[in-house]
CSV table of C-alpha atoms in Angstrom, one decimal:
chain,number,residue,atom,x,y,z
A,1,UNK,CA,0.0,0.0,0.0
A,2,UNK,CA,0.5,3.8,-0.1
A,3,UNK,CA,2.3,3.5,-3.6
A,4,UNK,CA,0.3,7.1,-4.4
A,5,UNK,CA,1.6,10.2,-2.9
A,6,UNK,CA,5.4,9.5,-3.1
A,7,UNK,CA,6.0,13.3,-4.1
A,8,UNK,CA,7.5,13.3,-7.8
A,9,UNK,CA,8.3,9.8,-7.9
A,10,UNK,CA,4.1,8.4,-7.5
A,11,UNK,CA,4.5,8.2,-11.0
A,12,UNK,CA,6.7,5.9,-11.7
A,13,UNK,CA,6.3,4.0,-8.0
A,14,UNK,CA,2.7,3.4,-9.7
A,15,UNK,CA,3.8,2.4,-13.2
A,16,UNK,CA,6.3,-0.4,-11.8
A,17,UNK,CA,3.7,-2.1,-9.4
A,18,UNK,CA,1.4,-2.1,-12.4
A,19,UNK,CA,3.7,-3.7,-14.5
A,20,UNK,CA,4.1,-6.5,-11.7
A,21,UNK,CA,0.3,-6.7,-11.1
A,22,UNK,CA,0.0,-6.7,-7.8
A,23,UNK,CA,-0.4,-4.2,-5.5
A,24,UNK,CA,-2.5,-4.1,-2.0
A,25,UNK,CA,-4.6,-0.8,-1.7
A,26,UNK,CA,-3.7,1.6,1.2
A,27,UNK,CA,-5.3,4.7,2.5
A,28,UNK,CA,-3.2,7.0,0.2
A,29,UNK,CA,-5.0,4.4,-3.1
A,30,UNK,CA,-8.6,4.9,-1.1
A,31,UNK,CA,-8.3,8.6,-0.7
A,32,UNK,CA,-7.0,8.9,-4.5
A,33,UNK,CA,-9.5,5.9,-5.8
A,34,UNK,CA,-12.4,8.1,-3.8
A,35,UNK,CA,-11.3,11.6,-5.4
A,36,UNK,CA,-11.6,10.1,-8.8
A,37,UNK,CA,-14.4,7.7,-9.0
A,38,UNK,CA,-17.0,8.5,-6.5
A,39,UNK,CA,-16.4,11.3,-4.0
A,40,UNK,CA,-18.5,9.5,-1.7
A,41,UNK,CA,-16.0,8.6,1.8
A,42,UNK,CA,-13.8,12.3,1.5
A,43,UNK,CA,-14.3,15.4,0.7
A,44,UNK,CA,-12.1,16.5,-2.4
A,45,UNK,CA,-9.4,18.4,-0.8
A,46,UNK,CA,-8.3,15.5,1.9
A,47,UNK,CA,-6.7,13.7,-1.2
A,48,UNK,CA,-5.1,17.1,-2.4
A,49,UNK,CA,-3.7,17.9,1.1
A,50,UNK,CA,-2.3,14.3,1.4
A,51,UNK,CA,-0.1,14.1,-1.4
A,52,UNK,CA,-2.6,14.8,-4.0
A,53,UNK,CA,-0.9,17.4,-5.8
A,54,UNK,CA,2.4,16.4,-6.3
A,55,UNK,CA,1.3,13.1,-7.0
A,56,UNK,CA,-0.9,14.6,-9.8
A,57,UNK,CA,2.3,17.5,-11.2
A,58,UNK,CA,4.3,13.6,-11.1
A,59,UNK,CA,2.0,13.1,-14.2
A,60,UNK,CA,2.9,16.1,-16.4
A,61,UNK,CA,5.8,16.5,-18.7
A,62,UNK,CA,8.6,18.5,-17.0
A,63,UNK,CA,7.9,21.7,-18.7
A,64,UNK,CA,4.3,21.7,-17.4
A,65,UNK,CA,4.9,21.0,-13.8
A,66,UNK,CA,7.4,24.3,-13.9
A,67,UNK,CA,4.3,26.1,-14.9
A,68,UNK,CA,2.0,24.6,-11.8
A,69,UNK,CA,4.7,25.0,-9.4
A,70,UNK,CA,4.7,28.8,-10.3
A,71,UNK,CA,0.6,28.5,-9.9
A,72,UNK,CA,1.1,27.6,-6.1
């Protein structure tokens, strides 16, 4: 668990367990899981505050997290 909200390495932390196909949810995957499918256990911001963020800037190409950094 808690392979989300490693700061700018969630990324590829997420795409390596994927690859091996296992992976056992924690609270970090919940809260994430919860923000994008069903907003139905937290409200939005809990993810955001709990790693969300960076996790999310871990998905953009370089040049675009510069940009969101300066947004902050």
């Amino acid at each position: 668990g808690d392979i989300i909200d490693r700061g700018s390495e969630s990324r590829l932390l997420l795409d390596y367990f994927m690859k091996e196909g296992k992976i056992i949810k924690g609270n970090h995957e919940h809260l994430m899981e919860d923000f994008l499918v069903s907003g139905k256990y937290y409200e939005p911001y809990v993810w955001l505050l709990n790693g969300g963020v960076k996790t999310i800037l871990s998905f953009l190409p370089q040049n675009k997290k510069t940009q969101a950094l300066r947004l902050e």
